[in-house]
Each structure stands twice: as C-alpha cells, then as structure tokens.
Amino acid sequence: MLVLRRLFVVFVISLLFLSASLSQNPWNGKVVLQAYWWDYWNNNYSNGWYNYLADLAPRLRDMGIDAVWIPPGIKNAGTNSNGYSPFDHYDLGDKYQKGSLKTRLGTKDEYLRMVGVMHANGIDVIQDIVLNHMDNAGSADGSGGQDPAAANGDGNQYKNFRYVSYSTPATNETAANYLARSGRWSKNWQNVHANPAHNSLTGDWCVNWFGPDICYYAGAYGQSSNATYNPAQYSDYMRINARNWLVWLKKQTGFDGVRLDAAKHFPWWATQDFLWNLKYNAGWANGGANMFAVGEIVGSASEMDTWINNVKTSNGGSEDLVGTFDFSLRQELKNMVSGGGSYNIGNLPGTQQSNRYRTVPFVNNHDTFRPIKDANGNYIGWDSGNELGGGHIDPFDGRLSAAYAVAMAVDGSPQVFFEDLFNVGNTSKRYTHLPTNTTDLPVRDPIMNIIWCHQKLNFKAGTYKVRWQAADLLIIERSTKAIIGVNDNWSTWQSATVQTDFAPGTQLHDYSGANSGDIWVDGTGKATIWVPPCDGSNLRRGYTIWGPAGVSGGFSPAERTTTQEWEMANDLGDSHASSLQQGGALPASSAALRTAGRIFSEANKTITAYLYPTNTTKNLTMNIYNNAGSIVKTVSGTGNLTATYTPTAKGFYKIKVKNTYTSNPAQNVFVKVNYTSPKVASTSSYPAKWGVIDEENSDVTAPLKFELSQNYPNPFNPSTTIRYAIADEVPVSIKVYDVMGKEVTTVTEGQRNPGVYEVEFDAGSLASGLYFYTLKAGSFTETKKLVLMK
C-alpha cells in the first residue's frame, strides 16, 4: 500500500506538468554538431581542420546533422592556439604574420571551401565568434606590441594591435615595421579596459580574464602613444568596427549562424547591435529572422532568461535575437548521470530555462569536457579544474544515451558534442584516423539513432508535452510526432500508460529498437510505453522512441549553392611573398592583376562572378582561372560586370581583376561569387595550395628540381602568368629583356623558400614584340621567349 500511495503522489504531481505545453518554432529544431574538441588535432590534417571537416561532411549529411559549429577562424598568435585568443580579425589564414600563414584550422582558401562543401551537403555552418577579448599584440616576437601609456593598473602594456595588409606586409619583425602596419581595425590601449571613459577592471564586462578586455562604451577610443600608423579614432569606435567586421565576415565566408563566446562578458546592448545587423543589415548576406544565434551564458535558468531579455530590449529592440545553451537543464542531466540511479528524473522538465524560443539543450561541449589523454588520445583522467557547467559527462557512461534522449526531446536546437557522437576516447586513433574511415572513427550508434529519430519523426514540429514523471521514468510526447521514454533505473524496465495526442488505433513503432513489437493507441488515445534499463541488457540503454509506423530511409538534404564576397582594398589582404597574396585595391596607372580569391566548384555547376566597382566610369577586367592557371572566362567593361562559367572538372577556380587600361585611377572593388561545391571534397587530391602558390608562398612541399615553365597565355595582351619551381632556399629573380638584350623590367625578386610558384607579369607599358624572360635561382639560370601582341 505504501508503494501505491507513493505512485499516486507522483501521478498527482505529474498532472501539474501535463497541463503545460509549448508550441515549438519548427525552425528552432536544428541538430547542431560541435565539430571539434578543445584541443582539436589530426596528424593527417596538420593545421588543416577545415579540410578535415570538408572530408567529414558526407558522413554528417548521412547522419542527419543540420549544422556544424566550428572554432573561431581568425589569426591568433600561432597555430598552437585553438582560436580563442584572437589577434587580427581580418586575417582568416590569408596573411603572413605572427610567423605563419595558416591558422590552426588552415588557410582562408580551405575555410571557404569547407563552407561550400557543407552547403553542398545541405549543412549550415555556425561560426564561433569571440567579441570579449583580444590577445598577443606585437609582431611574431612581441616587438612593437607595448604602449608605454597603457599600464592602467593591470600590468599589461601589450595593447598596440597593428596588422599587416596588402600595402604594408611584414617585411621584418621589428617594432618599426610592426607599428607601421596598416591593416583594418587597428586597436589601441583606450579600446580595452581600463580606459579613461570606462575606468574599470572588475565585473563581468570589464575583468581581464582572457586577455585585454574589449570595451564597447562610446568613449573608449584614442590613439597610440608610439605607433607610426596611428589613425584618429572616433566615438563608438569598437562597437562600429565589430559590427562592420561581422558583416564583412558573413559576406566573405557565407556562414549561416553564430555562437557567441563568453557572451555575458560584454554588454547585451552590443550583442543586440551585432546580431541585428547580421540579420537585417548585411545586404545580400542577411541572416534573416531565423538566423541561428546562441550565446555562452553559464548560469541559472533565470540568469539566462534575463540575459536573453536584456539583449532583446536593448537599443529599443523587441525581437528575441539570440538564445543560450541551456546550462540549467545540462546541470540536471549531469546530476542524473552522476546520481547512478538515485536522481529523480521526473524533475528534469522543470529545470529547462523558460525562454526557449532559441534555446540550445546539450549534454557536453568543449567547455564542460576536458579529458586528460595519453599519447594516442585515450582518456586517462579528467582536467576537472577547467571544466565548466558541472563538469564532464563521460561518453562511456551507460546513461549517456538517456541524457541525449532528453536533450533531443525537450524544446530547442539540440547540440551534439563531437566526442559523444564519435568515439575517439579509447581507440588509440584520435590523432591518426581519417574522417572518412568508419572503422577508425566509429560512431556511437545510440546517439546516431536518437538523431535519426529526432529528424525522421520531426520532433520539433510537435507540441512539447510531458506525459509521465516519476523517479525512474520520464515520458515526453512531441504531439502526434513521437513519444520519448527515458529510464534511469540500472537494471529494471519501466512502463506507464499515458494519454497521447495520437488518434485511436494509430500503430506506433519503437524506432530505438528496444521493443521488437509495435503497439496501438487505444480508443481513448492512450498507449503503454515500455523503456529498457541502463545496464546494456537491451539493445538500448535507458531510452525508447515511439512514432507512427512506416517511417524509414536516410537523409538527402537539398544541395545548396554558396555565395562569398571579397572586398579589394589596400588595408585588407597581404602582398607578402608567403601570404595567399589576395586583396589590394586596383592600383593607379597600372593594369596589374589583383587576386580576389579562390572557390572550390563542382564540375558542371555554374560559377557566376560579379564585379562591383566603386568607380563605375572606368573599364575593368575580371578573369576566372582554372586549376592549371589558364583563363577560362574573361569579361571587360564599365559599371557592374558579370562572368558566368560552367567548369568541366571539379577543383579550385581563381578570380582576378584589373584595370583594363593603365590610364585608370586606383579604386576599391568588390567581387562576389555564387557557386556549388562538390559534396565529396577529397581534399588530399585537391590541395588548396594546388602545389602552386601565388607568388612566393613557402607553405608547400619542395619540388625535386629547378624549373622555369613557358608563360601562359603566349602570345598575350597585356598580362601573362609565369610559373617556376625551386628546390632549395635561394635568392630568386625573374627579369624581362628585349631582343637587344636590354633589361626592361623585373617581374619578381627576393629570397624564396622551396616550392612551386606563379607570378603575374603585366606588360601594359611595353610595345608589342618579342621578349625574353630569365629565371635566376641561386646558380640555376633558364631563359624563355614570350610574345606581346597588342
């Protein structure tokens, strides 16, 4: 009788929850994979996580993943940093500074390719954004980073942030060179806490926990006391420039949504500004009302709800622009797993945050999960002191799948952690597997099954209703879509007969596979749900998912195009020999080509490139080049230009622009490209560097010999490409001579690392005729003919 009374009490209490339901936004139900762990690395993709993800994309598509959350992709101090110590916001792995071209994730070309490949597989890209702090002022050795005026009580004078650009490359690492660098959004000590306008180093918005802490107050501006490049700043300098950078980044990369790192550590009114502009003031790249946006707010349900509302109502706003990771629910999931069967899982529904319009429930992420690993990447302990949100949930724990069943069943876009979906914790292949190898990178089948059920049964199209709450049994219905049962008991099945919204007579199938037989909804709309224990005696541990019988199949999301835009200006890009040599305004009185960028296109899919000049009266030329460096499409004229090309082979295609006539003045231009990437990237077969680098990029495997290739095209007018190879680090020069042997120009000159290179020769100032060009590389010399025909 005592047991019956307890069950009756539980039943009565559960009735209080049964009346509560929430109609879910159908668009807020994406399954988002955090596509990395804290110190992500793979030996097969050294400083190339973008390539890793591009190769992984087809597997993610087949599992039903809607979006990938990727690490911050801007230049840090070095490739040893995982992205959370930002240095240059406008360096996406295309500039040579801090001693490197690449970020830990790869080059800008690889970044853009990864986005294109994800889109081709129907997967969104959620970009991690760090707006709270910056770090590592100074050149590669720190020279020039200090400002004597910047002590301000925090003991850190490294607050001169200067960046290379197309007009000021890193010719050396001296303070003089560094302080003259004129890259966009330079920063001074007044832009961070403490400063005369906001003299504080305490509180969530001001404390310097992660590096110089950005101040978004209007008065946080001023000049360096010792920098050569020292443009005047203005009121709201940091807020305006952060807003402009975010819009630029969205246009450049084509990402689809954002995760805001350390979101409670900068003002909510700044967050509202940034997100609103990304959604509605980014022109063709507008994210729109449904753009995914989530902030990292570690706190209680009420603290998260308050932050969301503060963002919503800032600056006169009225829209729920952003959600939070549901740390409140996550803490209870952690308590359930750690409880070992003693936790009352009937409490779980009441722990989710109230504002669930854009909420993101989760089980683990890189902040809660910090294993100590052996040399092969296997777990040997836990770095608990650096784990947030209650600490890790061990992926090998028998209740992991029960936790994921809850996270998928409740409202929101569930986030799946890489190490929960894929086993890299005891395979000894964390660092050596190929992402395409299903044996070396195995999937945890229960998590994949729960994702399949969430997607195929369309959980989030159904109203959320709690149907049963007891100490060991929780049953949630997504109205007429699915019934999810969770059992916290280690060794005993649990069951309950619950009211449902399914029509009487509906045949329900258990898509978890825990129950072999179907059931039918009775004449009053009720069904009896059986849920297996957590001990592994059943196919599934602690969960079951029922839905209408007859659902089957895999995933085939619509193939999507990608649009990306390059702004060609002298304070963007980099002309250094070891950079990608992209960017730069069109120079005055010159028809020299400038490289906008590269895209990775599928065969037989149309590439459409658009050129938007700032001076619409001057004749410009835009060329599309194939992987061999040949021009496959060219267009010239005044005003906006469009070039369309359908490639016959997949691979990289480069876009270059120039003044058609040398009488043109200098000007900035914009180049936008729409294209379709392959679903299967095969990045090792299509390296982003081509084995050939614009000018002298040293990040390439040395060839076996010195060689000078014939220029192409030949004859030409007025520009042509010269390709050469060198086997050792030597001084290099390419000079052009007329038929009398008189030197007429130097095409390139300087110390070069081993590699295969190409350089553009613009002969716009020369008369038609026969010329010779000579490569001198150390003791190697070779000469070839070229013909200029105007």
GROMACS .gro file of C-alpha atoms in nm, residues 70 72 127-132 245-246 249 255 257-262 266 278:
model
   20
   70ILE     CA    1   3.323   2.544  -3.595
   72PRO     CA    2   3.695   3.080  -3.428
  127GLN     CA    3   3.075   3.027  -3.670
  128ASP     CA    4   3.216   3.070  -3.319
  129ILE     CA    5   3.270   3.442  -3.256
  130VAL     CA    6   3.495   3.592  -2.987
  131LEU     CA    7   3.393   3.951  -2.909
  132ASN     CA    8   3.501   3.976  -2.546
  245TRP     CA    9   3.374   4.314  -3.920
  246LEU     CA   10   3.089   4.073  -3.851
  249LEU     CA   11   3.295   3.807  -4.223
  255PHE     CA   12   2.848   3.127  -4.267
  257GLY     CA   13   2.478   3.144  -3.782
  258VAL     CA   14   2.685   3.234  -3.479
  259ARG     CA   15   2.785   3.107  -3.138
  260LEU     CA   16   2.896   3.394  -2.913
  261ASP     CA   17   3.184   3.303  -2.683
  262ALA     CA   18   3.184   3.439  -2.325
  266PHE     CA   19   3.042   4.213  -2.297
  278LEU     CA   20   2.398   4.042  -3.911
   0.00000   0.00000   0.00000
